[in-house]
Coordinates of N, CA, C and O in Angstrom, one line a residue:
X1 N 59.7 -37.5 218.2 CA 58.9 -38.9 218.2 C 58.7 -39.1 216.7 O 59.1 -40.6 216.4
X2 N 58.4 -38.5 215.8 CA 57.9 -39.5 214.9 C 59.1 -38.9 214.1 O 59.0 -39.4 213.5
X3 N 59.5 -37.7 214.0 CA 61.5 -38.0 213.3 C 62.3 -39.3 213.8 O 62.7 -39.8 213.0
X4 N 62.4 -39.5 214.9 CA 63.4 -40.5 215.0 C 62.5 -41.7 214.8 O 63.3 -42.9 214.3
X5 N 61.2 -42.3 214.4 CA 60.5 -43.1 214.0 C 60.9 -43.4 212.1 O 61.0 -44.1 212.1
X6 N 61.4 -41.7 211.9 CA 61.4 -42.2 210.7 C 62.8 -42.5 210.6 O 63.3 -42.9 209.6
X7 N 63.8 -42.2 211.1 CA 64.9 -42.5 210.9 C 65.0 -43.8 211.1 O 66.1 -44.3 210.4
X8 N 64.3 -44.2 212.1 CA 64.8 -45.8 212.5 C 63.9 -46.7 211.2 O 64.9 -47.7 210.8
X9 N 63.0 -46.2 210.1 CA 62.8 -46.6 209.2 C 63.5 -46.7 208.0 O 63.9 -47.8 207.5
X10 N 63.7 -46.0 208.3 CA 65.4 -45.2 207.1 C 66.2 -45.9 207.1 O 66.8 -46.9 206.2
X11 N 66.8 -46.1 208.2 CA 68.4 -47.0 208.6 C 67.9 -48.2 208.3 O 68.4 -49.0 208.1
X12 N 66.1 -49.0 208.9 CA 65.9 -50.9 208.4 C 65.9 -50.5 206.6 O 66.5 -51.9 206.5
X13 N 65.5 -50.1 205.9 CA 65.6 -49.8 204.8 C 67.0 -49.8 204.7 O 66.8 -50.5 203.4
X14 N 67.8 -49.4 204.7 CA 68.9 -48.8 204.0 C 69.4 -50.1 204.5 O 70.5 -50.9 203.2
X15 N 69.6 -50.8 205.3 CA 70.4 -51.7 205.6 C 69.3 -53.2 205.3 O 70.6 -53.8 204.3
X16 N 68.3 -53.2 204.9 CA 67.5 -54.0 203.5 C 68.5 -53.9 202.6 O 68.4 -54.7 201.5
X17 N 68.1 -52.7 202.1 CA 69.1 -52.5 200.5 C 70.2 -52.9 200.0 O 70.3 -53.8 199.4
X18 N 71.0 -52.4 201.2 CA 72.3 -52.6 201.2 C 72.6 -54.7 201.2 O 73.7 -55.1 200.4
X19 N 71.7 -55.5 201.5 CA 72.2 -56.9 201.5 C 71.6 -57.7 199.9 O 71.8 -58.6 200.2
X20 N 71.2 -56.6 199.1 CA 70.8 -57.2 198.0 C 71.6 -57.0 197.1 O 72.2 -57.3 196.6
X21 N 73.3 -57.3 197.7 CA 74.7 -58.0 197.4 C 75.0 -56.9 196.1 O 75.6 -57.3 195.4
X22 N 75.0 -55.5 196.6 CA 75.8 -54.2 195.9 C 74.9 -54.2 194.2 O 75.5 -53.2 193.5
X23 N 73.5 -54.4 194.4 CA 72.8 -53.7 193.5 C 72.4 -52.3 194.2 O 71.7 -52.5 195.3
X24 N 72.1 -51.5 193.3 CA 71.8 -50.2 193.4 C 70.0 -50.1 193.5 O 69.8 -50.9 193.0
X25 N 70.1 -49.3 194.1 CA 68.5 -49.2 194.8 C 68.3 -47.3 194.4 O 68.6 -47.1 195.1
X26 N 67.3 -47.1 193.5 CA 66.8 -45.8 192.9 C 67.5 -44.9 192.7 O 68.0 -44.0 193.6
X27 N 69.2 -45.3 192.3 CA 70.2 -44.5 192.0 C 71.0 -44.2 193.4 O 72.2 -44.0 193.5
X28 N 70.8 -44.7 194.6 CA 71.1 -45.2 196.2 C 72.3 -46.2 196.1 O 71.4 -47.0 196.1
X29 N 73.0 -46.4 196.6 CA 74.5 -47.5 196.7 C 74.4 -47.9 198.0 O 75.2 -48.9 197.9
X30 N 74.5 -47.0 199.0 CA 74.4 -47.0 200.1 C 76.2 -47.3 200.7 O 76.2 -48.4 201.5
X31 N 77.5 -46.7 200.1 CA 78.9 -47.1 200.4 C 79.1 -48.4 199.4 O 80.1 -48.5 199.8
X32 N 77.8 -49.1 199.0 CA 78.9 -49.8 197.4 C 78.6 -49.7 196.4 O 77.4 -48.5 196.0
X33 N 79.8 -50.1 195.7 CA 79.9 -49.4 194.5 C 78.8 -50.3 193.5 O 78.5 -51.6 193.6
X34 N 78.1 -49.6 193.0 CA 77.1 -49.9 191.8 C 77.9 -50.9 190.7 O 78.9 -50.2 190.0
X35 N 77.7 -52.5 190.7 CA 78.3 -52.9 189.7 C 77.6 -53.0 188.5 O 76.3 -53.6 188.5
X36 N 78.8 -53.8 187.4 CA 78.5 -53.5 185.8 C 77.5 -55.1 186.1 O 78.0 -56.0 186.9
X37 N 77.1 -55.3 184.7 CA 77.0 -56.8 184.2 C 78.0 -57.2 184.4 O 78.2 -58.7 185.2
X38 N 78.9 -57.0 183.5 CA 80.3 -57.5 183.5 C 81.2 -57.6 184.5 O 81.8 -58.4 185.0
X39 N 80.9 -57.1 185.9 CA 81.9 -57.2 186.8 C 80.8 -57.9 187.9 O 81.9 -59.4 189.1
X40 N 80.1 -58.5 187.9 CA 78.6 -59.7 188.6 C 79.4 -60.7 187.2 O 79.8 -62.0 188.2
X41 N 79.6 -60.9 186.3 CA 79.8 -62.5 185.5 C 81.0 -62.3 186.2 O 81.2 -63.6 186.3
X42 N 82.2 -61.5 185.7 CA 84.0 -61.8 186.6 C 83.9 -62.5 187.7 O 84.2 -63.1 187.8
X43 N 82.8 -61.7 189.2 CA 83.0 -62.5 190.1 C 82.1 -63.5 190.3 O 83.0 -64.4 191.2
X44 N 81.1 -64.1 189.7 CA 80.8 -64.9 189.7 C 81.2 -66.1 188.9 O 81.6 -67.3 189.9
X45 N 82.2 -65.8 187.9 CA 83.7 -67.0 187.5 C 84.3 -66.8 188.3 O 84.6 -68.4 188.4
X46 N 85.0 -65.3 189.1 CA 86.1 -65.8 189.8 C 86.3 -67.0 191.2 O 86.7 -67.9 191.5
X47 N 84.8 -66.5 192.0 CA 84.6 -67.5 193.7 C 84.0 -68.8 193.1 O 83.9 -69.5 193.8
X48 N 83.2 -69.3 191.7 CA 82.3 -70.0 191.8 C 83.3 -71.0 190.6 O 83.4 -72.3 191.1
X49 N 84.8 -70.7 190.1 CA 85.2 -72.3 189.0 C 86.4 -72.2 189.9 O 87.5 -73.1 189.3
X50 N 86.4 -71.5 191.2 CA 88.0 -71.8 192.0 C 89.3 -71.3 191.6 O 89.9 -71.6 191.3
X51 N 89.4 -69.6 190.6 CA 90.0 -69.7 189.5 C 90.7 -70.5 188.9 O 92.0 -70.5 188.3
X52 N 89.9 -71.5 188.4 CA 90.7 -73.1 188.0 C 91.1 -73.0 186.4 O 91.9 -73.0 186.4
X53 N 90.0 -72.4 185.2 CA 90.4 -72.8 184.2 C 89.8 -71.7 183.4 O 88.6 -71.2 184.2
X54 N 90.1 -71.9 182.0 CA 89.1 -70.5 181.7 C 88.2 -71.7 181.0 O 86.7 -70.7 181.4
X55 N 87.9 -72.9 181.0 CA 86.8 -73.8 180.8 C 86.0 -73.8 182.2 O 85.0 -73.7 181.7
X56 N 86.6 -74.1 183.1 CA 85.7 -73.8 184.2 C 85.0 -72.5 184.3 O 83.6 -72.4 184.7
X57 N 84.9 -71.5 184.2 CA 84.7 -70.3 184.0 C 83.6 -70.0 183.6 O 82.8 -69.1 183.1
X58 N 83.8 -70.5 181.6 CA 83.1 -70.8 180.6 C 82.2 -71.6 181.3 O 80.9 -70.6 180.6
X59 N 82.2 -72.0 182.3 CA 80.5 -73.1 182.1 C 80.3 -72.4 183.4 O 78.7 -72.4 183.6
X60 N 80.7 -71.6 184.4 CA 79.7 -70.5 185.2 C 79.3 -70.0 184.5 O 78.2 -69.8 185.2
X61 N 79.8 -69.1 183.9 CA 79.3 -68.1 183.3 C 78.1 -68.1 182.5 O 76.5 -67.9 182.0
X62 N 77.9 -69.6 180.9 CA 77.5 -70.2 180.8 C 75.5 -70.7 181.6 O 74.5 -70.3 181.2
X63 N 75.8 -70.8 182.3 CA 74.9 -71.3 184.0 C 74.2 -69.9 183.8 O 73.1 -69.9 183.8
X64 N 75.4 -69.0 184.2 CA 74.5 -67.6 184.8 C 73.7 -67.0 183.1 O 72.3 -66.9 183.8
X65 N 74.4 -67.0 182.4 CA 73.2 -67.0 181.3 C 72.0 -68.0 181.1 O 70.8 -67.0 180.6
X66 N 72.0 -68.8 181.7 CA 70.9 -70.2 181.1 C 70.0 -69.5 182.2 O 68.5 -69.6 181.8
X67 N 70.3 -69.1 183.0 CA 69.0 -68.4 184.3 C 69.1 -66.8 183.6 O 67.5 -66.7 184.0
X68 N 69.7 -65.8 183.0 CA 68.9 -64.8 182.7 C 68.2 -65.3 181.7 O 66.8 -64.3 181.3
X69 N 67.8 -66.1 181.3 CA 66.8 -66.3 180.1 C 65.8 -67.1 180.1 O 65.4 -68.0 179.0
X70 N 65.8 -67.9 181.0 CA 65.0 -68.8 182.1 C 64.1 -67.3 182.9 O 64.6 -66.8 183.8
X71 N 62.6 -67.4 182.2 CA 61.4 -66.7 183.1 C 61.4 -66.6 184.8 O 61.4 -65.8 185.2
X72 N 62.0 -67.9 184.8 CA 62.1 -68.4 187.1 C 63.2 -67.2 187.1 O 63.2 -67.1 188.8
X73 N 64.0 -66.6 186.5 CA 65.2 -66.0 187.1 C 65.1 -64.4 187.1 O 64.7 -64.2 186.0
X74 N 66.2 -63.8 187.7 CA 66.6 -62.2 187.5 C 66.9 -62.4 186.2 O 67.4 -62.8 185.6
X75 N 66.0 -61.0 185.4 CA 66.8 -60.9 183.8 C 67.9 -60.0 183.7 O 68.2 -59.7 183.0
X76 N 68.8 -59.9 184.9 CA 69.9 -59.5 184.6 C 71.5 -60.5 184.8 O 71.3 -61.5 186.1
X77 N 72.1 -59.9 184.6 CA 73.7 -60.7 185.1 C 73.5 -60.7 187.2 O 74.0 -61.6 187.7
X78 N 73.5 -59.1 187.0 CA 74.0 -59.1 188.6 C 72.9 -59.5 189.5 O 72.5 -60.1 190.6
X79 N 71.3 -59.5 188.5 CA 70.6 -59.8 189.5 C 70.3 -61.8 189.9 O 70.0 -61.8 191.1
X80 N 71.1 -62.0 188.8 CA 70.5 -64.1 189.1 C 72.3 -63.5 190.4 O 72.0 -65.3 190.9
X81 N 73.2 -63.5 190.1 CA 74.3 -63.1 190.9 C 74.2 -63.2 192.2 O 74.2 -63.5 193.3
X82 N 73.4 -61.8 192.1 CA 73.0 -61.6 193.7 C 71.7 -62.4 194.4 O 71.9 -62.1 195.5
X83 N 71.4 -63.6 194.3 CA 70.2 -64.1 194.6 C 71.2 -65.0 195.5 O 71.9 -65.3 195.8
X84 N 69.9 -64.4 196.8 CA 70.6 -65.2 197.8 C 70.5 -66.1 197.3 O 69.9 -67.4 197.4
X85 N 71.5 -67.3 198.5 CA 72.1 -69.0 198.6 C 72.0 -69.4 197.1 O 71.5 -70.6 197.0
X86 N 71.9 -68.7 195.9 CA 72.8 -69.3 195.4 C 74.2 -69.3 194.8 O 73.7 -70.5 194.3
X87 N 74.7 -68.5 195.0 CA 76.1 -68.3 194.6 C 77.0 -68.0 195.6 O 76.5 -68.1 196.8
X88 N 78.8 -68.4 195.7 CA 79.2 -68.2 196.1 C 78.8 -66.7 197.9 O 78.6 -65.8 197.3
X89 N 79.3 -67.3 198.9 CA 79.0 -65.8 199.9 C 79.9 -65.1 199.9 O 80.7 -65.3 199.9
X90 N 79.3 -63.9 199.6 CA 80.2 -62.2 199.4 C 80.1 -62.2 198.1 O 81.7 -61.6 197.8
X91 N 80.3 -63.1 196.8 CA 80.2 -62.8 195.4 C 80.3 -61.5 195.3 O 81.6 -61.7 193.8
X92 N 79.3 -61.3 195.2 CA 79.4 -59.4 195.5 C 80.3 -58.5 196.1 O 80.6 -57.4 195.1
X93 N 81.1 -59.0 196.6 CA 81.2 -58.0 197.9 C 83.1 -58.0 198.2 O 83.8 -57.1 198.2
X94 N 83.4 -59.6 198.1 CA 84.6 -59.5 198.5 C 85.5 -59.1 197.7 O 85.6 -58.8 196.1
X95 N 86.8 -59.1 197.8 CA 88.1 -58.3 197.0 C 88.5 -60.3 195.7 O 88.6 -60.6 196.8
X96 N 88.4 -59.5 195.2 CA 89.6 -60.6 194.6 C 91.1 -60.1 194.3 O 91.7 -59.2 193.7
X97 N 91.7 -61.4 194.6 CA 93.0 -60.7 195.0 C 93.9 -61.6 194.2 O 95.3 -61.4 194.4
X98 N 94.0 -62.1 193.7 CA 95.5 -63.1 192.5 C 94.8 -62.8 190.7 O 94.6 -62.2 190.4
X99 N 96.0 -63.6 190.3 CA 96.2 -63.3 188.8 C 94.9 -63.6 188.2 O 94.1 -63.9 186.8
X100 N 93.9 -64.6 188.9 CA 92.5 -65.8 188.4 C 91.6 -64.2 188.0 O 90.9 -64.4 186.8
X101 N 91.4 -63.2 188.5 CA 91.0 -62.2 188.2 C 90.6 -61.6 186.8 O 89.7 -61.2 186.2
X102 N 92.2 -61.9 186.3 CA 92.5 -61.5 184.6 C 91.6 -62.0 184.3 O 91.2 -61.9 183.0
X103 N 92.4 -63.9 184.1 CA 91.4 -64.0 183.4 C 90.2 -64.5 183.4 O 88.7 -64.4 182.2
X104 N 89.3 -64.1 184.7 CA 87.9 -64.2 184.7 C 87.3 -62.7 184.4 O 86.3 -62.9 183.7
X105 N 88.2 -61.4 183.8 CA 87.5 -60.8 183.1 C 87.8 -60.7 181.4 O 86.8 -60.7 180.8
X106 N 88.6 -61.9 181.3 CA 88.1 -62.3 179.8 C 87.0 -62.9 179.6 O 86.4 -62.9 178.6
X107 N 86.7 -64.4 180.4 CA 85.7 -64.7 180.4 C 85.0 -64.3 180.5 O 83.7 -64.4 179.5
X108 N 84.5 -63.1 181.2 CA 83.9 -62.8 181.7 C 82.8 -61.7 180.2 O 81.3 -62.1 179.4
X109 N 83.8 -61.3 179.3 CA 83.8 -60.3 178.2 C 83.5 -61.6 177.0 O 82.1 -61.2 176.1
X110 N 84.2 -62.6 177.4 CA 83.4 -63.7 176.1 C 82.1 -64.4 176.3 O 81.7 -64.0 175.0
X111 N 81.6 -65.0 177.2 CA 80.2 -64.8 177.9 C 79.0 -63.6 177.5 O 78.4 -64.1 177.3
X112 N 79.7 -62.4 177.4 CA 78.7 -61.9 177.4 C 78.8 -61.3 175.7 O 77.6 -60.2 175.4
X113 N 79.6 -61.7 175.8 CA 79.8 -61.7 173.6 C 79.0 -62.6 172.8 O 79.0 -63.0 172.1
X114 N 78.6 -63.4 174.0 CA 77.5 -64.6 173.5 C 78.2 -66.2 173.5 O 77.9 -67.1 173.2
X115 N 79.5 -66.1 173.8 CA 80.5 -67.4 174.1 C 79.3 -68.3 175.0 O 79.0 -67.7 176.1
X116 N 79.4 -69.8 174.7 CA 79.3 -70.4 176.3 C 79.8 -72.0 175.8 O 80.3 -72.1 174.5
X117 N 79.4 -72.6 177.1 CA 80.1 -73.8 177.1 C 79.7 -74.8 176.7 O 78.3 -75.1 176.8
X118 N 79.8 -76.0 175.2 CA 78.8 -76.5 174.4 C 78.2 -77.6 175.7 O 77.3 -78.2 176.0
X119 N 79.2 -78.1 176.7 CA 78.9 -79.1 177.5 C 77.7 -78.7 178.7 O 77.0 -79.6 179.0
X120 N 77.8 -77.9 178.9 CA 76.5 -77.2 179.7 C 75.4 -77.6 179.4 O 74.3 -77.4 180.3
X121 N 75.1 -77.2 178.5 CA 73.7 -77.2 177.4 C 72.7 -76.2 178.4 O 72.8 -75.5 178.4
X122 N 71.7 -77.0 179.0 CA 70.7 -76.5 179.5 C 70.6 -76.0 180.7 O 69.8 -75.7 181.5
X123 N 71.9 -76.9 181.2 CA 72.1 -76.9 182.9 C 72.3 -75.3 183.4 O 72.7 -74.1 182.7
X124 N 71.3 -75.1 184.5 CA 71.1 -74.2 185.4 C 71.8 -74.7 187.1 O 71.5 -73.6 187.5
X125 N 72.5 -74.8 187.1 CA 73.0 -75.3 188.7 C 74.5 -76.2 188.4 O 74.7 -76.7 187.3
X126 N 74.6 -76.1 189.7 CA 76.1 -76.9 189.5 C 76.4 -76.5 191.6 O 76.3 -76.0 192.5
X127 N 77.0 -77.7 191.3 CA 77.6 -77.9 192.8 C 79.5 -78.6 192.7 O 80.0 -78.5 191.7
X128 N 80.2 -78.4 193.8 CA 81.5 -79.1 194.3 C 81.6 -80.3 193.2 O 80.5 -81.3 193.9
X129 N 82.3 -80.4 192.4 CA 82.5 -81.9 192.3 C 83.0 -82.8 193.8 O 83.0 -82.6 194.4
X130 N 82.2 -83.8 193.0 CA 82.4 -85.1 193.9 C 81.1 -85.7 194.8 O 81.7 -86.3 195.6
X131 N 80.8 -84.1 195.1 CA 79.9 -84.0 196.0 C 78.4 -85.5 195.5 O 78.1 -85.2 194.6
X132 N 78.2 -85.7 196.6 CA 76.7 -86.4 196.1 C 75.6 -86.0 196.9 O 75.4 -86.4 197.6
X133 N 74.8 -86.5 196.0 CA 72.9 -86.1 197.1 C 72.2 -86.8 196.7 O 71.7 -87.5 195.6
X134 N 71.4 -86.7 197.8 CA 70.0 -88.2 197.1 C 68.6 -88.0 196.6 O 67.8 -88.6 196.5
X135 N 68.9 -86.9 195.3 CA 68.0 -86.5 194.5 C 68.0 -87.4 193.3 O 69.3 -87.6 192.9
X136 N 66.8 -87.6 192.4 CA 66.9 -88.6 191.5 C 66.4 -88.0 190.4 O 66.1 -87.6 189.3
X137 N 66.6 -86.0 191.0 CA 66.4 -85.4 189.6 C 67.4 -84.6 189.2 O 66.9 -83.7 188.3
X138 N 68.8 -84.9 189.2 CA 69.8 -83.9 188.9 C 70.4 -85.3 187.9 O 70.8 -86.1 187.8
X139 N 70.4 -84.4 186.6 CA 71.3 -84.8 185.0 C 72.2 -84.2 185.0 O 72.5 -83.1 184.7
X140 N 73.2 -84.8 185.4 CA 74.8 -84.2 185.5 C 75.1 -83.7 183.5 O 75.5 -85.3 182.6
X141 N 75.6 -83.1 183.4 CA 75.9 -82.8 182.2 C 77.7 -82.7 181.6 O 78.7 -83.2 180.9
X142 N 78.2 -82.1 182.9 CA 79.5 -81.5 182.4 C 80.0 -81.9 183.6 O 79.9 -81.7 184.8
X143 N 81.7 -82.2 184.1 CA 82.5 -81.5 185.1 C 83.6 -80.8 185.0 O 84.6 -80.9 183.8
X144 N 83.7 -79.0 184.9 CA 85.0 -78.6 184.6 C 84.8 -77.4 186.0 O 83.4 -77.1 186.6
X145 N 86.4 -77.1 186.2 CA 86.5 -76.5 186.9 C 86.5 -76.4 188.3 O 86.1 -75.7 189.5
X146 N 85.9 -77.6 188.7 CA 86.0 -78.0 190.4 C 84.5 -78.3 190.4 O 84.5 -78.6 191.7
X147 N 83.8 -78.2 189.7 CA 82.0 -78.4 189.3 C 81.9 -79.5 188.9 O 82.0 -79.3 187.3
X148 N 80.3 -79.8 189.1 CA 79.8 -80.5 188.2 C 78.5 -79.5 187.8 O 77.8 -78.7 189.1
X149 N 78.2 -79.8 187.0 CA 77.0 -78.8 186.2 C 76.2 -79.9 185.7 O 76.2 -81.0 185.1
X150 N 74.7 -79.4 186.3 CA 73.5 -80.2 186.3 C 72.1 -79.8 185.7 O 72.2 -78.8 185.7
X151 N 71.3 -80.4 184.7 CA 70.1 -79.9 184.9 C 68.6 -80.7 185.7 O 69.2 -81.5 186.1
X152 N 68.1 -80.3 186.0 CA 66.7 -80.7 187.0 C 66.3 -81.2 185.7 O 65.3 -80.4 185.0
X153 N 65.6 -82.4 186.2 CA 64.9 -83.0 185.2 C 63.8 -83.9 185.9 O 64.2 -84.1 186.9
X154 N 62.5 -84.1 185.3 CA 61.3 -84.9 186.0 C 62.6 -86.6 186.0 O 63.0 -87.0 184.9
X155 N 62.3 -87.4 187.3 CA 63.1 -89.0 187.4 C 62.5 -89.4 186.4 O 61.4 -89.3 186.2
X156 N 62.9 -89.9 186.0 CA 62.7 -91.3 185.1 C 62.7 -90.4 183.7 O 62.3 -91.3 182.7
X157 N 63.2 -89.5 183.7 CA 63.2 -88.8 182.1 C 64.7 -88.9 181.4 O 64.7 -89.2 179.8
X158 N 65.6 -89.8 182.0 CA 66.8 -89.9 181.4 C 67.6 -90.9 182.2 O 67.7 -91.9 183.3

């Protein structure tokens, strides 16, 4: 009885860990490959920029790095990209199937070496271009790669 309860607890633990979006835990990856910071950046750029352009990918990468450098977010690229409900569903697990992966690879290298899109400024958020929301704290700074990038600011300060 005690052994079956231990197995059930471990199974629940393993399921919870695998839901962390490709992140290893205590050296265990439960069948999912451990992703490097480069791979996580590449995937965010690939899936979020609609594989549209180097400018769109650079903008997405800049948002990821803006979050990494903010104490309110995880301190790693994979931590930021793997946060629940923040990036495209399956961003760390879906297959990259077209030539956009080559461009994403090149752009990820540039961002990890310090390249940033100057138009993104301090933005930590973006959504699909053309959508509008009824919030009065969204300060838009750039449209690129099919996305609109914005900072959250106190209403009335912009």
